[in-house]
Tab-separated table of C-alpha atoms in Angstrom:
chain	number	residue	atom	x	y	z
A	1169	MET	CA	-22.724	16.554	9.990
A	1170	ASN	CA	-19.031	16.603	10.902
A	1171	GLY	CA	-18.517	19.993	9.287
A	1172	ILE	CA	-14.878	21.086	8.894
A	1173	SER	CA	-13.915	23.639	11.526
A	1174	PRO	CA	-10.710	24.660	13.296
A	1175	GLU	CA	-11.602	22.134	16.002
A	1176	VAL	CA	-12.038	19.295	13.527
A	1177	LEU	CA	-8.776	20.172	11.804
A	1178	ALA	CA	-6.998	20.194	15.112
A	1179	GLY	CA	-8.530	16.794	15.998
A	1180	LEU	CA	-7.411	15.289	12.680
A	1181	GLU	CA	-3.907	16.550	13.202
A	1182	ALA	CA	-3.818	15.267	16.771
A	1183	GLY	CA	-4.810	11.840	15.471
A	1184	LEU	CA	-2.024	11.901	12.929
A	1185	ASP	CA	0.458	12.932	15.600
A	1186	ARG	CA	-0.681	10.054	17.790
A	1187	ALA	CA	-0.435	7.556	14.934
A	1188	GLU	CA	3.034	8.771	14.013
A	1189	ARG	CA	4.521	8.439	17.480
A	1190	THR	CA	2.825	5.129	18.463
A	1191	PRO	CA	4.929	2.055	17.696
A	1192	GLY	CA	3.095	-0.682	15.837
A	1193	VAL	CA	0.559	1.546	14.088
A	1194	ARG	CA	0.487	0.432	10.458
A	1195	ALA	CA	-2.399	2.415	8.932
A	1196	VAL	CA	-4.778	5.316	9.593
A	1197	VAL	CA	-8.527	5.153	9.078
A	1198	LEU	CA	-10.578	8.298	8.640
A	1199	ALA	CA	-14.065	7.421	9.866
A	1200	SER	CA	-17.022	9.213	11.349
A	1201	THR	CA	-20.407	8.635	13.017
A	1202	GLY	CA	-23.713	10.207	12.255
A	1203	ALA	CA	-25.532	11.012	9.040
A	1204	ALA	CA	-22.418	12.237	7.211
A	1205	PHE	CA	-18.805	11.384	6.689
A	1206	CYS	CA	-18.260	15.137	6.316
A	1207	ALA	CA	-20.671	17.658	4.832
A	1208	GLY	CA	-17.975	20.256	4.193
A	1209	ALA	CA	-17.097	23.460	6.020
A	1210	ASP	CA	-19.472	24.859	8.613
A	1211	LEU	CA	-20.923	27.709	6.541
A	1212	ALA	CA	-21.981	29.678	9.634
A	1213	HIS	CA	-18.346	29.611	10.718
A	1214	VAL	CA	-17.281	30.571	7.152
A	1215	ARG	CA	-19.577	33.592	7.205
A	1216	ARG	CA	-18.056	34.782	10.504
A	1217	LEU	CA	-14.552	34.344	9.162
A	1218	VAL	CA	-15.301	36.273	5.978
A	1219	ALA	CA	-16.329	39.213	8.144
A	1220	GLU	CA	-12.867	39.181	9.647
A	1221	SER	CA	-10.029	40.590	7.571
A	1222	GLY	CA	-8.198	37.636	6.069
A	1223	GLY	CA	-9.922	35.211	8.459
A	1224	HIS	CA	-11.379	32.923	5.836
A	1225	GLN	CA	-8.209	32.702	3.781
A	1226	ALA	CA	-6.228	31.847	6.944
A	1227	PHE	CA	-8.762	29.057	7.634
A	1228	LEU	CA	-8.380	27.706	4.080
A	1229	ARG	CA	-4.588	27.763	4.311
A	1230	GLU	CA	-4.751	25.791	7.580
A	1231	ALA	CA	-7.248	23.319	6.118
A	1232	GLY	CA	-5.020	22.903	3.056
A	1233	ARG	CA	-1.981	22.248	5.254
A	1234	VAL	CA	-3.764	19.545	7.261
A	1235	LEU	CA	-5.146	17.926	4.103
A	1236	CYS	CA	-1.682	17.845	2.553
A	1237	ARG	CA	-0.349	16.259	5.675
A	1238	ILE	CA	-2.984	13.521	5.380
A	1239	GLU	CA	-2.166	13.015	1.704
A	1240	GLU	CA	1.589	12.825	2.408
A	1241	PHE	CA	1.319	10.822	5.640
A	1242	PRO	CA	3.882	7.975	5.652
A	1243	LEU	CA	1.291	5.339	6.595
A	1244	PRO	CA	-1.516	4.163	4.317
A	1245	VAL	CA	-4.645	6.230	4.923
A	1246	ILE	CA	-8.118	4.707	4.383
A	1247	ALA	CA	-11.359	6.673	4.347
A	1248	ALA	CA	-14.419	4.797	5.595
A	1249	VAL	CA	-17.304	6.772	4.100
A	1250	GLN	CA	-20.927	6.631	5.098
A	1251	GLY	CA	-23.674	9.180	4.368
A	1252	LEU	CA	-22.610	12.404	2.745
A	1253	ALA	CA	-19.141	13.434	1.671
A	1254	LEU	CA	-19.564	16.949	0.248
A	1255	ALA	CA	-17.321	19.882	-0.581
A	1256	GLY	CA	-14.651	19.843	2.130
A	1257	GLY	CA	-15.711	16.310	2.903
A	1258	LEU	CA	-14.912	15.352	-0.682
A	1259	GLU	CA	-11.594	17.194	-0.405
A	1260	LEU	CA	-10.866	15.172	2.725
A	1261	LEU	CA	-11.475	11.766	1.145
A	1262	LEU	CA	-9.435	12.839	-1.926
A	1263	CYS	CA	-6.410	12.835	0.383
A	1264	ALA	CA	-6.899	9.196	1.393
A	1265	ASP	CA	-5.042	6.370	-0.332
A	1266	LEU	CA	-8.071	4.080	-0.344
A	1267	VAL	CA	-11.793	4.945	-0.033
A	1268	VAL	CA	-14.198	2.263	1.163
A	1269	ALA	CA	-17.798	3.498	0.954
A	1270	ALA	CA	-21.073	2.285	2.354
A	1271	GLU	CA	-24.013	1.851	-0.030
A	1272	SER	CA	-25.563	4.897	1.614
A	1273	ALA	CA	-22.591	7.139	0.765
A	1274	ARG	CA	-23.211	10.032	-1.553
A	1275	ILE	CA	-20.374	12.140	-2.886
A	1276	GLY	CA	-20.264	15.558	-4.485
A	1277	ASP	CA	-18.443	18.902	-4.577
A	1278	ALA	CA	-21.454	21.145	-3.917
A	1279	HIS	CA	-19.438	24.415	-3.697
A	1280	ALA	CA	-21.209	25.781	-6.792
A	1281	ASN	CA	-24.615	25.311	-5.081
A	1282	TYR	CA	-23.735	28.185	-2.735
A	1283	GLY	CA	-21.650	30.357	-4.994
A	1284	LEU	CA	-18.402	29.128	-3.415
A	1285	LEU	CA	-15.125	27.867	-4.781
A	1286	PRO	CA	-13.178	24.875	-3.612
A	1287	GLY	CA	-10.411	25.922	-1.251
A	1288	GLY	CA	-9.084	22.602	-0.029
A	1289	GLY	CA	-7.777	21.226	-3.269
A	1290	GLY	CA	-11.038	19.896	-4.798
A	1291	SER	CA	-10.573	21.506	-8.245
A	1292	ILE	CA	-6.990	20.194	-8.415
A	1293	ARG	CA	-7.201	16.698	-6.915
A	1294	LEU	CA	-10.633	15.737	-8.265
A	1295	PRO	CA	-9.685	15.766	-12.001
A	1296	ARG	CA	-6.703	13.527	-11.165
A	1297	ARG	CA	-9.005	10.958	-9.537
A	1298	VAL	CA	-12.092	10.930	-11.731
A	1299	GLY	CA	-10.835	12.537	-14.940
A	1300	PRO	CA	-11.225	16.122	-16.134
A	1301	ALA	CA	-14.660	15.703	-17.811
A	1302	ARG	CA	-16.373	14.112	-14.791
A	1303	ALA	CA	-14.652	16.556	-12.443
A	1304	ARG	CA	-15.962	19.488	-14.456
A	1305	TYR	CA	-19.512	18.052	-14.313
A	1306	LEU	CA	-19.352	17.568	-10.525
A	1307	LEU	CA	-17.795	20.998	-9.952
A	1308	PHE	CA	-20.099	22.900	-12.320
A	1309	THR	CA	-23.396	21.218	-11.361
A	1310	GLY	CA	-22.901	20.628	-7.621
A	1311	ASP	CA	-24.545	17.225	-8.135
A	1312	VAL	CA	-24.339	14.665	-5.294
A	1313	ARG	CA	-23.955	11.130	-6.606
A	1314	PRO	CA	-24.038	7.636	-5.067
A	1315	ALA	CA	-20.541	6.376	-4.238
A	1316	ARG	CA	-21.103	3.322	-6.437
A	1317	GLU	CA	-20.970	5.572	-9.525
A	1318	PHE	CA	-17.285	6.241	-8.820
A	1319	LEU	CA	-16.142	2.613	-8.737
A	1320	ASP	CA	-14.852	2.979	-12.293
A	1321	THR	CA	-12.582	5.872	-11.204
A	1322	ASP	CA	-9.651	6.276	-8.849
A	1323	LEU	CA	-11.903	7.875	-6.233
A	1324	VAL	CA	-13.751	4.919	-4.652
A	1325	THR	CA	-11.971	1.597	-4.020
A	1326	ALA	CA	-14.969	-0.441	-2.874
A	1327	VAL	CA	-18.660	-0.110	-1.955
A	1328	VAL	CA	-20.109	-2.377	0.706
A	1329	PRO	CA	-23.452	-2.657	2.590
A	1330	ASP	CA	-23.694	-0.135	5.411
A	1331	ALA	CA	-23.651	-2.814	8.078
A	1332	GLU	CA	-20.403	-4.226	6.706
A	1333	LEU	CA	-18.423	-1.018	6.385
A	1334	VAL	CA	-16.358	-1.359	9.574
A	1335	ALA	CA	-15.649	-5.086	8.965
A	1336	ALA	CA	-14.643	-4.383	5.359
A	1337	VAL	CA	-12.190	-1.677	6.421
A	1338	ASP	CA	-10.849	-3.884	9.188
A	1339	ARG	CA	-10.067	-6.600	6.677
A	1340	ILE	CA	-8.069	-4.218	4.544
A	1341	VAL	CA	-6.188	-2.836	7.560
A	1342	GLU	CA	-5.381	-6.413	8.713
A	1343	LYS	CA	-3.840	-7.142	5.326
A	1344	ILE	CA	-1.793	-3.908	5.371
A	1345	ALA	CA	-0.658	-4.503	8.940
A	1346	ARG	CA	1.087	-7.744	7.898
A	1347	LYS	CA	3.230	-5.937	5.292
A	1348	SER	CA	6.580	-4.209	5.644
A	1349	PRO	CA	6.035	-0.689	7.055
A	1350	SER	CA	9.160	0.684	5.333
A	1351	GLY	CA	8.175	-1.006	2.092
A	1352	LEU	CA	4.682	0.490	2.180
A	1353	ARG	CA	6.106	3.935	2.948
A	1354	ARG	CA	8.412	3.721	-0.069
A	1355	MET	CA	5.605	2.445	-2.325
A	1356	LYS	CA	3.364	5.298	-1.265
A	1357	GLU	CA	6.076	7.818	-2.037
A	1358	LEU	CA	6.746	6.234	-5.424
A	1359	VAL	CA	3.106	6.260	-6.498
A	1360	ALA	CA	2.677	9.918	-5.434
A	1361	ASP	CA	5.939	11.160	-6.924
A	1362	GLY	CA	5.620	8.973	-10.038
A	1363	LEU	CA	2.355	10.656	-11.032
A	1364	GLU	CA	4.081	14.025	-11.153
A	1365	VAL	CA	7.085	13.128	-13.347
A	1366	PRO	CA	7.677	11.544	-16.777
A	1367	GLN	CA	7.603	7.779	-16.745
A	1368	SER	CA	11.333	7.544	-17.451
A	1369	VAL	CA	12.105	9.603	-14.379
A	1370	GLY	CA	9.676	7.525	-12.278
A	1371	LEU	CA	11.350	4.316	-13.361
A	1372	ARG	CA	14.763	5.625	-12.202
A	1373	MET	CA	13.175	6.666	-8.852
A	1374	GLU	CA	11.795	3.152	-8.442
A	1375	LEU	CA	15.227	1.597	-8.951
A	1376	GLN	CA	16.735	3.996	-6.438
A	1377	GLN	CA	14.075	3.145	-3.848
A	1378	SER	CA	14.487	-0.553	-4.561
A	1379	ALA	CA	18.234	-0.350	-3.967
A	1380	ALA	CA	17.684	1.537	-0.686
A	1381	HIS	CA	15.065	-0.974	0.447
A	1382	GLU	CA	17.409	-3.899	-0.132
A	1383	ARG	CA	19.510	-2.541	2.756
A	1384	SER	CA	16.526	-2.557	5.126
A	1385	PRO	CA	15.851	-5.183	7.840
A	1386	ASP	CA	12.397	-5.759	6.327
A	1387	PHE	CA	13.904	-6.889	3.036
A	1388	GLU	CA	16.058	-9.485	4.794
A	1389	GLU	CA	13.212	-10.593	7.027
A	1390	GLY	CA	10.882	-11.081	4.081
A	1391	LEU	CA	13.358	-13.329	2.294
A	1392	SER	CA	14.208	-15.232	5.443
A	1393	ALA	CA	10.532	-15.863	6.112
A	1394	PHE	CA	9.888	-17.113	2.599
A	1395	PHE	CA	12.678	-19.686	2.755
A	1396	ALA	CA	11.729	-20.694	6.298
A	1397	LYS	CA	8.089	-21.103	5.176
A	1398	ARG	CA	6.765	-18.823	7.929
A	1399	SER	CA	5.019	-15.472	8.109
A	1400	PRO	CA	7.397	-12.504	8.188
A	1401	ARG	CA	7.745	-10.499	11.364
A	1402	PHE	CA	8.407	-6.996	10.261
A	1403	GLY	CA	9.596	-4.351	12.675
A	1404	ASP	CA	8.099	-0.906	13.304
A	1405	ARG	CA	8.627	1.699	10.708
């Protein structure tokens, strides 16, 4: 069920390291195989950690650090979700920029079902994505809902038939890969930072980033391509 464990966290971070140091990589896809995208933390492992002094809290801090790195990663991050995304699995997809879900996907917090609290940001990020009222319902009831129910929120970008999930994500990645890497990085920063500051401050930040981007090779390449009536050839980030 792809439960979150120290090994899974290390694997996620290794994938980010590889993406960051490989020229030409333009996006990261979080995907899985099996019956679940991620069913949350391995509770047997959690029980062992709780028996150790400070073990569980150390695990939560490490999980939180990796999740923040995914959220703040300079490349666009897309979650391809099939099956269950519960508890820590929900917290994982909350860190993605885009979430493409299969019809089979079911999403929920589920911590309350076992007397647990979110420890990977679920109670903080979820209200920002689905609104406080719906977040409270999901957190308090532990309900698991079809992904399609979240299309009217900022949680799920698209829902597609299971057999088309990989192709649908590939199409999005192909579109992103044709864009300016430095431009996308700046856009991602602006969206994230802009949500945390007053609009007037965000608008000033946007102007500052726009001025900086005008000095980039990608800006010149984009304009040159437009006037030459050809596709732009952007460099690596």
